[in-house]
Amino acid sequence: MESLTREPCAPGDHPIRHKIHPIARRSRMRPLISSAVVLSLALFTSSGTSAEAPDLAKALAGADWSKVETVTVTMTEYAFSPSPVVLKEGVPTKLVLKNGGKEAHYFVAEQFFKVIATRKIQDSNGEIKAPSFTAVEVYPGKTVEWFLVPAQKGVFDLLCTVKGHAEHGMKGKIEVR
């Protein structure tokens, strides 16, 4: 391998240039090329399966809100009712979350949240428009209306993440048929 050499440099150029033997250059590229091939295969495999994420924008744009179905979930200490919460794939839904308890409750369903298109969440004080949520908190005696479109079938875990609530059994399922 050749040693470092000084060459005249152009403005903005570094004054020392490294000369690397062609064989050494190839051996340095092998791990990079191998990583690129593995990454490409992983991306191809994950994007080419049926577990692909649903097109939420398309689900929302195609929704006929004049045919909305209402599903009510009541949260109390320490339960969701009904359980499972049953929704229909592709059907615009007004999910009414009622807190019939004496404590605040969270409606948390991480995997379900990834496969629904949210139009808005509202109560008598106003509305929130956002593409996704991590939790919906409902205060004691209050109600929140969530307008959404389930874009993928499945059974999803539901729980309240207020300290101690899930441990006392405040868990459930959401089934999209």
Tab-separated table of C-alpha atoms in Angstrom:
chain	number	residue	atom	x	y	z
A	1	MET	CA	0.000	0.000	0.000
A	2	GLU	CA	1.265	3.468	-0.792
A	3	SER	CA	1.958	5.961	1.926
A	4	LEU	CA	0.385	9.370	2.351
A	5	THR	CA	1.526	11.905	-0.194
A	6	ARG	CA	1.269	15.664	-0.313
A	7	GLU	CA	-0.239	17.090	-3.418
A	8	PRO	CA	-1.073	20.651	-4.355
A	9	CYS	CA	-4.670	21.318	-3.380
A	10	ALA	CA	-7.500	23.342	-4.765
A	11	PRO	CA	-9.270	25.909	-2.555
A	12	GLY	CA	-11.455	24.101	-0.025
A	13	ASP	CA	-9.616	20.812	-0.574
A	14	HIS	CA	-7.781	19.020	2.214
A	15	PRO	CA	-3.982	19.214	1.773
A	16	ILE	CA	-3.384	15.528	2.553
A	17	ARG	CA	-4.911	12.883	0.310
A	18	HIS	CA	-4.905	9.217	1.157
A	19	LYS	CA	-4.087	6.731	-1.522
A	20	ILE	CA	-5.590	3.317	-0.867
A	21	HIS	CA	-4.603	0.189	-2.708
A	22	PRO	CA	-7.520	-1.130	-4.875
A	23	ILE	CA	-7.654	-4.485	-3.014
A	24	ALA	CA	-7.861	-2.709	0.349
A	25	ARG	CA	-10.624	-0.464	-1.020
A	26	ARG	CA	-12.675	-3.518	-2.111
A	27	SER	CA	-12.299	-5.260	1.257
A	28	ARG	CA	-13.528	-2.110	3.018
A	29	MET	CA	-16.586	-2.009	0.744
A	30	ARG	CA	-17.652	-5.639	1.366
A	31	PRO	CA	-19.318	-5.012	4.770
A	32	LEU	CA	-21.052	-1.937	3.382
A	33	ILE	CA	-22.351	-3.816	0.342
A	34	SER	CA	-23.424	-6.783	2.498
A	35	SER	CA	-25.309	-4.434	4.822
A	36	ALA	CA	-26.991	-2.725	1.877
A	37	VAL	CA	-28.098	-6.076	0.428
A	38	VAL	CA	-29.485	-7.259	3.790
A	39	LEU	CA	-31.294	-3.939	4.297
A	40	SER	CA	-32.746	-4.057	0.783
A	41	LEU	CA	-33.991	-7.610	1.304
A	42	ALA	CA	-35.519	-6.664	4.657
A	43	LEU	CA	-37.303	-3.677	3.158
A	44	PHE	CA	-38.523	-5.712	0.192
A	45	THR	CA	-39.775	-8.505	2.437
A	46	SER	CA	-41.551	-6.196	4.889
A	47	SER	CA	-43.203	-4.111	2.191
A	48	GLY	CA	-44.173	-7.092	0.075
A	49	THR	CA	-46.262	-8.942	2.666
A	50	SER	CA	-49.970	-8.870	3.390
A	51	ALA	CA	-49.161	-7.340	6.797
A	52	GLU	CA	-48.606	-4.080	4.971
A	53	ALA	CA	-49.950	-0.987	6.732
A	54	PRO	CA	-53.359	0.080	5.444
A	55	ASP	CA	-53.742	3.279	3.421
A	56	LEU	CA	-55.385	5.408	6.106
A	57	ALA	CA	-55.768	8.509	3.926
A	58	LYS	CA	-57.618	6.445	1.319
A	59	ALA	CA	-59.882	4.918	3.995
A	60	LEU	CA	-60.758	8.366	5.324
A	61	ALA	CA	-61.287	9.902	1.878
A	62	GLY	CA	-63.609	7.075	0.820
A	63	ALA	CA	-65.762	7.190	3.960
A	64	ASP	CA	-69.455	8.076	3.589
A	65	TRP	CA	-70.085	9.909	6.866
A	66	SER	CA	-73.848	10.012	6.201
A	67	LYS	CA	-73.804	6.250	6.973
A	68	VAL	CA	-71.843	6.452	10.226
A	69	GLU	CA	-72.395	3.650	12.770
A	70	THR	CA	-72.321	4.482	16.479
A	71	VAL	CA	-70.590	2.180	18.969
A	72	THR	CA	-70.580	3.130	22.660
A	73	VAL	CA	-67.916	1.990	25.128
A	74	THR	CA	-68.471	2.634	28.833
A	75	MET	CA	-65.437	2.802	31.112
A	76	THR	CA	-65.831	2.204	34.857
A	77	GLU	CA	-63.631	1.009	37.697
A	78	TYR	CA	-62.144	-1.364	36.335
A	79	ALA	CA	-63.780	-2.443	33.090
A	80	PHE	CA	-64.570	-1.646	29.472
A	81	SER	CA	-68.076	-2.511	28.360
A	82	PRO	CA	-68.737	-4.135	25.983
A	83	SER	CA	-65.710	-6.327	25.579
A	84	PRO	CA	-64.908	-7.060	22.893
A	85	VAL	CA	-65.693	-3.761	21.222
A	86	VAL	CA	-66.837	-4.824	17.737
A	87	LEU	CA	-66.294	-2.567	14.699
A	88	LYS	CA	-66.543	-3.137	10.949
A	89	GLU	CA	-63.652	-2.734	8.548
A	90	GLY	CA	-64.127	0.239	6.210
A	91	VAL	CA	-67.274	1.501	7.965
A	92	PRO	CA	-67.245	5.092	9.272
A	93	THR	CA	-67.747	4.864	13.025
A	94	LYS	CA	-68.586	7.260	15.831
A	95	LEU	CA	-66.921	5.608	18.814
A	96	VAL	CA	-68.545	7.104	21.907
A	97	LEU	CA	-66.280	6.778	24.958
A	98	LYS	CA	-68.247	7.308	28.193
A	99	ASN	CA	-66.590	7.418	31.571
A	100	GLY	CA	-69.180	6.132	34.019
A	101	GLY	CA	-66.608	5.899	36.788
A	102	LYS	CA	-65.280	8.163	39.530
A	103	GLU	CA	-61.728	8.297	38.161
A	104	ALA	CA	-60.206	9.338	34.834
A	105	HIS	CA	-59.649	6.454	32.421
A	106	TYR	CA	-57.457	5.997	29.357
A	107	PHE	CA	-58.538	4.194	26.198
A	108	VAL	CA	-55.258	2.733	24.890
A	109	ALA	CA	-54.990	0.239	22.012
A	110	GLU	CA	-51.581	0.743	20.400
A	111	GLN	CA	-51.943	-1.728	17.516
A	112	PHE	CA	-55.551	-0.688	16.819
A	113	PHE	CA	-54.481	2.964	16.609
A	114	LYS	CA	-52.100	2.015	13.766
A	115	VAL	CA	-54.896	0.635	11.561
A	116	ILE	CA	-57.578	3.296	11.928
A	117	ALA	CA	-58.087	6.549	10.089
A	118	THR	CA	-59.181	9.294	12.478
A	119	ARG	CA	-61.378	12.114	11.248
A	120	LYS	CA	-61.673	13.893	14.605
A	121	ILE	CA	-62.324	13.560	18.320
A	122	GLN	CA	-64.854	15.877	19.921
A	123	ASP	CA	-66.783	16.721	23.048
A	124	SER	CA	-69.046	19.630	23.995
A	125	ASN	CA	-65.998	21.901	24.422
A	126	GLY	CA	-64.522	21.445	20.952
A	127	GLU	CA	-62.814	18.985	18.663
A	128	ILE	CA	-59.345	17.736	17.857
A	129	LYS	CA	-58.278	16.791	14.342
A	130	ALA	CA	-55.122	14.709	14.142
A	131	PRO	CA	-53.958	11.700	12.111
A	132	SER	CA	-53.165	9.494	15.105
A	133	PHE	CA	-53.241	9.185	18.875
A	134	THR	CA	-51.473	7.180	21.572
A	135	ALA	CA	-54.264	7.411	24.160
A	136	VAL	CA	-57.630	9.033	24.753
A	137	GLU	CA	-58.281	10.166	28.321
A	138	VAL	CA	-61.885	10.600	29.438
A	139	TYR	CA	-62.591	12.436	32.693
A	140	PRO	CA	-65.086	11.093	35.258
A	141	GLY	CA	-68.682	11.523	34.114
A	142	LYS	CA	-67.615	12.847	30.686
A	143	THR	CA	-68.055	11.586	27.130
A	144	VAL	CA	-65.829	11.865	24.063
A	145	GLU	CA	-66.902	11.091	20.483
A	146	TRP	CA	-64.247	9.694	18.154
A	147	PHE	CA	-64.966	9.638	14.412
A	148	LEU	CA	-62.838	6.961	12.734
A	149	VAL	CA	-62.664	4.345	10.009
A	150	PRO	CA	-61.177	0.926	10.875
A	151	ALA	CA	-58.970	0.134	7.872
A	152	GLN	CA	-57.871	-3.418	8.739
A	153	LYS	CA	-59.471	-6.499	10.282
A	154	GLY	CA	-58.033	-7.966	13.445
A	155	VAL	CA	-58.288	-8.395	17.199
A	156	PHE	CA	-56.498	-5.754	19.246
A	157	ASP	CA	-55.648	-5.388	22.932
A	158	LEU	CA	-57.305	-2.560	24.857
A	159	LEU	CA	-56.319	-1.307	28.295
A	160	CYS	CA	-56.441	1.597	30.703
A	161	THR	CA	-52.937	2.821	31.513
A	162	VAL	CA	-53.872	4.745	34.667
A	163	LYS	CA	-51.638	3.298	37.403
A	164	GLY	CA	-53.129	0.095	38.786
A	165	HIS	CA	-56.183	-0.020	36.511
A	166	ALA	CA	-54.947	-2.700	34.080
A	167	GLU	CA	-53.653	-4.708	37.040
A	168	HIS	CA	-57.208	-4.617	38.478
A	169	GLY	CA	-58.565	-6.032	35.210
A	170	MET	CA	-59.275	-2.934	33.118
A	171	LYS	CA	-58.357	-4.685	29.896
A	172	GLY	CA	-60.354	-5.706	26.875
A	173	LYS	CA	-60.334	-6.433	23.166
A	174	ILE	CA	-61.309	-4.551	20.036
A	175	GLU	CA	-62.398	-6.747	17.153
A	176	VAL	CA	-62.549	-5.343	13.636
A	177	ARG	CA	-64.547	-7.685	11.377
